[in-house]
Amino acid sequence: GKETGDQVDPSIQFFGVEWSSVFSKLFNAGLNVRIFKQRQSAGFVDILSLASILTELEQVQREVELHMVSFTPRHQQENSTVSAYRVNKYRKVKTDNLSEKISAARRENQLETGT
């Protein structure tokens, strides 16, 4: 954790986080959790693996927190720490009748281009 001297790239707070790195770390943590659970079910508790998983997750958490700092306006950072933790809601893309919509778009495109 923080007391072990793990370093996070300070440029994240100015330029944002590299998401491919974050997703890679989370994917690896997920695999390591599965391995840990398999070993645990066999009666073997691997404390070193658990510590490694927790350290990786703490680093990702710090990177994302720094990322939030980079995209939160300065006046909001000074006035409210809650605003840094707001949740973005994403609209689900509707896929109903997607194949019909694609076919219709292709027909329309063919009519426009004359092919």
Short mmCIF file of C-alpha atoms in Angstrom, two decimals, residues 6-69:
data_model
loop_
_atom_site.label_atom_id
_atom_site.label_comp_id
_atom_site.label_asym_id
_atom_site.label_seq_id
_atom_site.Cartn_x
_atom_site.Cartn_y
_atom_site.Cartn_z
CA ASP A 6 4.40 1.97 -4.22
CA GLN A 7 4.51 4.86 -6.65
CA VAL A 8 1.81 6.09 -8.97
CA ASP A 9 2.75 8.16 -12.01
CA PRO A 10 2.14 11.79 -10.92
CA SER A 11 1.41 12.85 -14.51
CA ILE A 12 -1.97 11.09 -14.20
CA GLN A 13 -3.35 14.06 -12.25
CA PHE A 14 -2.49 16.35 -15.19
CA PHE A 15 -3.12 14.17 -18.24
CA GLY A 16 -5.48 11.47 -17.01
CA VAL A 17 -5.03 7.75 -16.67
CA GLU A 18 -4.12 5.34 -19.46
CA TRP A 19 -7.25 3.18 -19.49
CA SER A 20 -5.67 0.20 -21.24
CA SER A 21 -3.25 -0.05 -18.33
CA VAL A 22 -6.08 0.14 -15.78
CA PHE A 23 -8.14 -2.51 -17.56
CA SER A 24 -5.08 -4.75 -17.90
CA LYS A 25 -4.36 -4.50 -14.17
CA LEU A 26 -8.00 -5.25 -13.32
CA PHE A 27 -8.06 -8.22 -15.70
CA ASN A 28 -4.89 -9.61 -14.11
CA ALA A 29 -6.31 -9.02 -10.63
CA GLY A 30 -9.42 -10.95 -11.65
CA LEU A 31 -7.33 -13.88 -12.84
CA ASN A 32 -5.27 -13.79 -9.65
CA VAL A 33 -8.44 -13.79 -7.54
CA ARG A 34 -9.67 -16.89 -9.39
CA ILE A 35 -6.33 -18.64 -8.81
CA PHE A 36 -6.41 -17.60 -5.15
CA LYS A 37 -9.94 -18.99 -4.75
CA GLN A 38 -8.98 -22.29 -6.42
CA ARG A 39 -5.99 -22.69 -4.11
CA GLN A 40 -8.13 -21.76 -1.11
CA SER A 41 -10.75 -24.37 -2.02
CA ALA A 42 -7.93 -26.93 -2.08
CA GLY A 43 -7.00 -25.93 1.47
CA PHE A 44 -4.03 -23.71 0.62
CA VAL A 45 -4.17 -20.06 1.66
CA ASP A 46 -1.59 -18.06 -0.27
CA ILE A 47 -1.11 -14.87 1.75
CA LEU A 48 1.51 -13.54 -0.69
CA SER A 49 -0.92 -13.77 -3.61
CA LEU A 50 -3.63 -12.08 -1.58
CA ALA A 51 -1.26 -9.25 -0.64
CA SER A 52 -0.27 -8.88 -4.29
CA ILE A 53 -3.92 -8.68 -5.39
CA LEU A 54 -4.73 -6.06 -2.76
CA THR A 55 -1.65 -4.00 -3.67
CA GLU A 56 -2.60 -4.03 -7.35
CA LEU A 57 -6.16 -2.94 -6.54
CA GLU A 58 -4.90 -0.15 -4.28
CA GLN A 59 -2.66 1.11 -7.08
CA VAL A 60 -5.56 1.13 -9.54
CA GLN A 61 -7.67 2.98 -6.97
CA ARG A 62 -4.97 5.65 -6.55
CA GLU A 63 -4.59 6.02 -10.32
CA VAL A 64 -8.34 6.48 -10.80
CA GLU A 65 -8.48 8.98 -7.92
CA LEU A 66 -5.68 10.99 -9.56
CA HIS A 67 -7.52 10.74 -12.88
CA MET A 68 -10.62 12.21 -11.25
CA VAL A 69 -8.50 15.11 -9.99
#
